[in-house]
Coordinates of C-alpha atoms and ligand atoms in Angstrom, one line a residue:
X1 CA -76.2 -80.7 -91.8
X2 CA -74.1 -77.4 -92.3
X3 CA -72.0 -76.6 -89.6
X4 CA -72.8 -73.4 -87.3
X5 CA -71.0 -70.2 -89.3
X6 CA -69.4 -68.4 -86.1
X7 CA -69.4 -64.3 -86.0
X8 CA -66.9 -62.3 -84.9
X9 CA -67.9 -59.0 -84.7
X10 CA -65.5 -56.2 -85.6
X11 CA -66.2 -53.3 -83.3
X12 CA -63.2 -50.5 -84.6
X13 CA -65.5 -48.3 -85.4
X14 CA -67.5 -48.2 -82.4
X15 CA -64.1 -47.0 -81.7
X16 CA -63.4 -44.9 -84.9
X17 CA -66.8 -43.0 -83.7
X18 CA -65.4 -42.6 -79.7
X19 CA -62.5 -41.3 -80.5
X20 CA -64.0 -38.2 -82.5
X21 CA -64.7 -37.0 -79.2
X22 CA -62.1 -38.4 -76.7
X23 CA -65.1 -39.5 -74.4
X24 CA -65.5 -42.7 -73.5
X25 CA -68.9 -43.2 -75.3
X26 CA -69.8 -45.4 -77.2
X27 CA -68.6 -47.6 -74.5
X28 CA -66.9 -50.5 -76.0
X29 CA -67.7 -53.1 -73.0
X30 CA -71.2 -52.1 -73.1
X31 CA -71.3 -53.1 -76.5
X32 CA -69.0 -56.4 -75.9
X33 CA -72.0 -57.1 -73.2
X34 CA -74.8 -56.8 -75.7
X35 CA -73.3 -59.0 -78.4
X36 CA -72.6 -61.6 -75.9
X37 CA -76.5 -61.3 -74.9
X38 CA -77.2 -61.7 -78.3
X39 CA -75.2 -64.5 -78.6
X40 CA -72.5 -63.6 -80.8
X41 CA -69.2 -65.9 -80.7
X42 CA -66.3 -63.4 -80.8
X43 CA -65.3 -60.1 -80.3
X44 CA -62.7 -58.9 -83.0
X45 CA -60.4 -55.7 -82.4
X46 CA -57.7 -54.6 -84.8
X47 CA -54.9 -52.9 -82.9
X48 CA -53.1 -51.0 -85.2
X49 CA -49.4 -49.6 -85.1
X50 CA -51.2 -45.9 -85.1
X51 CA -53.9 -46.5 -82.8
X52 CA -56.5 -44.9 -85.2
X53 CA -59.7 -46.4 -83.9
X54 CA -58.9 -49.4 -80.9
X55 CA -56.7 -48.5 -78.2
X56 CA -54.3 -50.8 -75.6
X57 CA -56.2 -50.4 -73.3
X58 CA -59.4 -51.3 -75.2
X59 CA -57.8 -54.7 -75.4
X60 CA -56.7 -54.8 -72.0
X61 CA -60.5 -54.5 -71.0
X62 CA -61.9 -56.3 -73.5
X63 CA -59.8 -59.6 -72.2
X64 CA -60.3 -58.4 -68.5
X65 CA -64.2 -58.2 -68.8
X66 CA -64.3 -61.3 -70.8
X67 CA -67.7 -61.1 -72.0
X68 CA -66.5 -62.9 -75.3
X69 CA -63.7 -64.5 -76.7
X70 CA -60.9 -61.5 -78.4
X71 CA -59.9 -62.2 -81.8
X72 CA -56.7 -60.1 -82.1
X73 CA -55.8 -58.7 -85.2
X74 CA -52.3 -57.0 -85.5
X75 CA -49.6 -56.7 -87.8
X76 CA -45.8 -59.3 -87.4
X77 CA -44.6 -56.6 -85.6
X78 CA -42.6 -57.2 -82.2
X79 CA -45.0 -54.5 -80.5
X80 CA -47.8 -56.6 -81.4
X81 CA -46.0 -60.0 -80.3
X82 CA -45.2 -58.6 -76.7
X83 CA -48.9 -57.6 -76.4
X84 CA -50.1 -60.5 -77.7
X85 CA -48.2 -62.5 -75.2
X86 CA -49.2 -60.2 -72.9
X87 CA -52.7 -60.2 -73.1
X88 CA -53.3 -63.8 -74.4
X89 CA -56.3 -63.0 -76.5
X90 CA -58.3 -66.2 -77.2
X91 CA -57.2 -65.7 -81.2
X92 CA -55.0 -63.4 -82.9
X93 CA -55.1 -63.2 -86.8
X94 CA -52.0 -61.7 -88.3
X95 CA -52.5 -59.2 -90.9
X96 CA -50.1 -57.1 -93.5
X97 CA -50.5 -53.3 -91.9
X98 CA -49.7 -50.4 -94.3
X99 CA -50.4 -47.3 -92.4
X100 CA -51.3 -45.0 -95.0
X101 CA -53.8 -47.7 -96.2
X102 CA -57.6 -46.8 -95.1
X103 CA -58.2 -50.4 -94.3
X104 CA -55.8 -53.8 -94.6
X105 CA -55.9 -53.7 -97.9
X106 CA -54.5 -57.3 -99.2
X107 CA -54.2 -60.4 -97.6
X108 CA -50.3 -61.5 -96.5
X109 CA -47.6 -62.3 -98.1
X110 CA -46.8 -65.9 -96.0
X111 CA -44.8 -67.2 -99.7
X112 CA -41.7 -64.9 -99.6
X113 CA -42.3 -63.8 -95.9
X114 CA -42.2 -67.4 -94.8
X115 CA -39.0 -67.2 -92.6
X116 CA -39.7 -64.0 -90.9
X117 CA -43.4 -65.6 -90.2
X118 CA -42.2 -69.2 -89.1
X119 CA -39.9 -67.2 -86.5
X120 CA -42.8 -65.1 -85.2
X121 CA -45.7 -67.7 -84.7
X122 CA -44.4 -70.3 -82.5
X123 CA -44.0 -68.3 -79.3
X124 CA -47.6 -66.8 -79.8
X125 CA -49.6 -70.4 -80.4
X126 CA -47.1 -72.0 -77.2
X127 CA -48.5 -68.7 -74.9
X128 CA -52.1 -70.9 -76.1
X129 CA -53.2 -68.0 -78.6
X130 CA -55.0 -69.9 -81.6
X131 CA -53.6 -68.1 -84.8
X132 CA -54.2 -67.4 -88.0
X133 CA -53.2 -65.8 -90.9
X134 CA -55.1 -63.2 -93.3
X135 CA -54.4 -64.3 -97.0
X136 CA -55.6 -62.9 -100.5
X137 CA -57.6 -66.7 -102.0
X138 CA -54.8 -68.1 -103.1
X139 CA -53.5 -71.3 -102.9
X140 CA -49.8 -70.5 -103.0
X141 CA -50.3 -68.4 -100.2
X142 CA -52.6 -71.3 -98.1
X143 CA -50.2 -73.8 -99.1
X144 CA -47.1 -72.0 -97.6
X145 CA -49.6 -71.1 -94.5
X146 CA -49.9 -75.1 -94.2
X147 CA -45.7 -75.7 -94.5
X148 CA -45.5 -73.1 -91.4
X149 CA -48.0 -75.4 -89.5
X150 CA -50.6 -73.1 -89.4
X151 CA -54.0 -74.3 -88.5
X152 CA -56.2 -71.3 -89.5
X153 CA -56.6 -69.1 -92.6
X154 CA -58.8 -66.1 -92.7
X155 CA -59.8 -65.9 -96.5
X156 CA -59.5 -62.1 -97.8
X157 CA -62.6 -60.9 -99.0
X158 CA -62.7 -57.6 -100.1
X159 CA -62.0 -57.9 -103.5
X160 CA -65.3 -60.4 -104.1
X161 CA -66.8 -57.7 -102.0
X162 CA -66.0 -54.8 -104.2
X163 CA -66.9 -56.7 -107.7
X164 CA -70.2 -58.2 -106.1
X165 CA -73.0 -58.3 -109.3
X166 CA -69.9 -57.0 -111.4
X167 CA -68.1 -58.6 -114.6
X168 CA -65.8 -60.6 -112.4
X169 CA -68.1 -61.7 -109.5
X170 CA -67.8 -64.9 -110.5
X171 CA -64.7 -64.9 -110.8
X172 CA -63.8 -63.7 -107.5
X173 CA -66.4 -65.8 -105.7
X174 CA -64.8 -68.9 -107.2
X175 CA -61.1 -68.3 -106.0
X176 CA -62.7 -68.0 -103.1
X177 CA -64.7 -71.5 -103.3
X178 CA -61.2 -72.7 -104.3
X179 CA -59.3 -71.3 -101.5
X180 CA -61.6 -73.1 -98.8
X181 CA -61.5 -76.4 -100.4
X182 CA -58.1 -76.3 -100.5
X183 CA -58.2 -75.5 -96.9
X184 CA -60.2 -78.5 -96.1
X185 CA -57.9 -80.6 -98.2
X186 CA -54.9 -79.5 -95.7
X187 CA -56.7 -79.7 -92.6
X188 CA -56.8 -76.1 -92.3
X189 CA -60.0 -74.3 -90.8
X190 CA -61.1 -71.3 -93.2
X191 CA -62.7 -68.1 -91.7
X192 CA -63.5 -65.3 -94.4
X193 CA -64.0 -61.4 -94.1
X194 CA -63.3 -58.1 -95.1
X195 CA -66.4 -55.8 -96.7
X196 CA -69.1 -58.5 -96.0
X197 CA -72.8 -57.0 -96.0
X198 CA -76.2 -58.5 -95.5
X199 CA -76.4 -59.0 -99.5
X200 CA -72.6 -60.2 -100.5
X201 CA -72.5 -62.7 -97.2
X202 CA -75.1 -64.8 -99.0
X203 CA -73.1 -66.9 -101.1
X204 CA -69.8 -66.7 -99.0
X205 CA -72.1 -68.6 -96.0
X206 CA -73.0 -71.1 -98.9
X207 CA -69.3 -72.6 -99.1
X208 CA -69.6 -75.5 -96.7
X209 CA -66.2 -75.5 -94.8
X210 CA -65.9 -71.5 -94.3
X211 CA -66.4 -72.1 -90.6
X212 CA -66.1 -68.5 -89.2
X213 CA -67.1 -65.2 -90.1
X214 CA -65.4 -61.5 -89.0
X215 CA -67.5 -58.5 -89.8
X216 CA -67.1 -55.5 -89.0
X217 CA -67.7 -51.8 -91.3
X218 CA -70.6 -52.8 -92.1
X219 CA -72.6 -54.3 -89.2
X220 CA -71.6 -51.3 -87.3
X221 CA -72.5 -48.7 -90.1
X222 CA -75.8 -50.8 -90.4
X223 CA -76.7 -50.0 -86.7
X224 CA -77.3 -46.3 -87.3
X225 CA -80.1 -47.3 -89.2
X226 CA -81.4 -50.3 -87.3
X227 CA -79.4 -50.7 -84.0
X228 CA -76.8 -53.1 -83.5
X229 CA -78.6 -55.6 -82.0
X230 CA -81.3 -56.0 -84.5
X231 CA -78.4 -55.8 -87.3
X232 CA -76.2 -58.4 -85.7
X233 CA -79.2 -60.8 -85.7
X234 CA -80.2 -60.6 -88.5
X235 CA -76.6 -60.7 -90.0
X236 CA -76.5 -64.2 -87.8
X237 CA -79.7 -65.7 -89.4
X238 CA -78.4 -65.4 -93.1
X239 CA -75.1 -66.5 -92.5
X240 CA -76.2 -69.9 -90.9
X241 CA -79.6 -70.0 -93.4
X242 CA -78.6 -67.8 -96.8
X243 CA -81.9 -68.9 -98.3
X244 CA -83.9 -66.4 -96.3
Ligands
PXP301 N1 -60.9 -59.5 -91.0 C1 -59.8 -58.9 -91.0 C2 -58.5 -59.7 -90.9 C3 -59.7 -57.5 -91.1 O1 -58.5 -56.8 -91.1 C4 -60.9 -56.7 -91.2 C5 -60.9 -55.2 -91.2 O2 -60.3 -54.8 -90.0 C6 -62.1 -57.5 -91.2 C7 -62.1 -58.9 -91.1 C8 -63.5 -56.8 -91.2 O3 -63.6 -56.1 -92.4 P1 -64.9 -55.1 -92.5 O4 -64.8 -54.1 -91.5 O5 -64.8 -54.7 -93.9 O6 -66.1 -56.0 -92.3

């Protein structure tokens, strides 16, 4: 039987939409609290260098209240290490940050940063932090993830996500497939996101060893129209039964 996809959900912009006001509604626990009611298996947060949408102190609560496990995401940067080790989030996914970028536009670049990397990770998986590492699908880049020990890749799928139903779908959706087998052939466990939507998730959820899930834009831009917690289920159904 096909394993259990996990969710994390990606709650920035219930941030993004707080901030606009400097209020402190929507409240980011409250929603932590319903998507553990609802079952959900993480809570993601990207922390970035200019604070744009979640805050330090958003993370501070969001590991404090504990209503799910925090999936960090955060840039190599030494800020981000201390805080890391600081807060000792239950995951922390490290991603390439470009601040004038809208969103983390490309997966890392492990291949020629692999010194700078293998110096950064240790201390962060010793302080009991299970890390991984956002990469474009390719197997140069998993393959010098596996020489740095890492144990988890999060598969970069924006790309697939912009060309979904275009000329080079299939194309996309194949590096993909190739990515997570190679994965499995290192021992590596392979999560996937970036522009995933109730359509594009379909055949993503299809490739047997992609194992965890990390959503975000679009479940929370969903809500307006349906709520959050009718989204979010139904975003779980299809990703652990794609058929429906
Ligand atoms: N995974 C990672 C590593 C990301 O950086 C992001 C965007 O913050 C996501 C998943 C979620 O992407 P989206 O908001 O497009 O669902």
């Amino acid at each position: 039987m096909k394993k259990k996809i996990r969710l994390g959900v990606n709650i920035d912009h219930v941030a993004t939409l707080r901030n606009a006001r400097n209020e402190n509604f929507p409240d980011l626990n409250e929603v932590a609290h319903l998507l553990k009611k609802i079952n959900v298996d993480l809570i993601t947060v990207h922390l970035r260098e200019d604070r744009r949408h979640i805050l330090d102190k958003d993370v501070e609560d969001l590991k404090k209240n504990n209503f799910l496990p925090l999936n960090l995401e955060m840039a190599a940067t030494n800020e981000m290490k201390n805080i890391c080790l600081k807060i000792q989030p239950y995951a922390c996914c490290i991603v390439p940050e470009r601040r004038e970028e809208l969103t983390t536009e490309g997966g890392l670049d492990v291949k020629n940063q692999k010194n700078y990397l293998g110096d950064f990770i240790p201390e962060i998986v010793a302080n009991g932090t299970k890390l991984s590492l956002f990469v474009d699908p390719e197997l140069d880049q998993i393959h010098s993830a596996h020489e740095l020990g890492v144990k988890v890749v999060e598969i970069h799928t924006g790309k697939y996500s912009r060309c979904y139903k275009k000329s080079n779908h299939t194309v996309e959706l194949n590096r993909i497939k190739n990515a997570a087998n190679y994965c499995m052939k290192l021992g590596i466990d392979c999560h996937a996101g970036h522009g995933l939507n109730y359509e594009n998730v379909r055949e993503i959820s299809l490739i047997s060893n992609i194992v965890e899930l990390n959503v975000g834009h679009f479940l929370i831009s969903q809500s307006l129209f349906s709520g959050l917690e009718k989204t979010v289920k139904n975003f779980m159904k299809i990703i652990n039964d794609p058929s429906i």
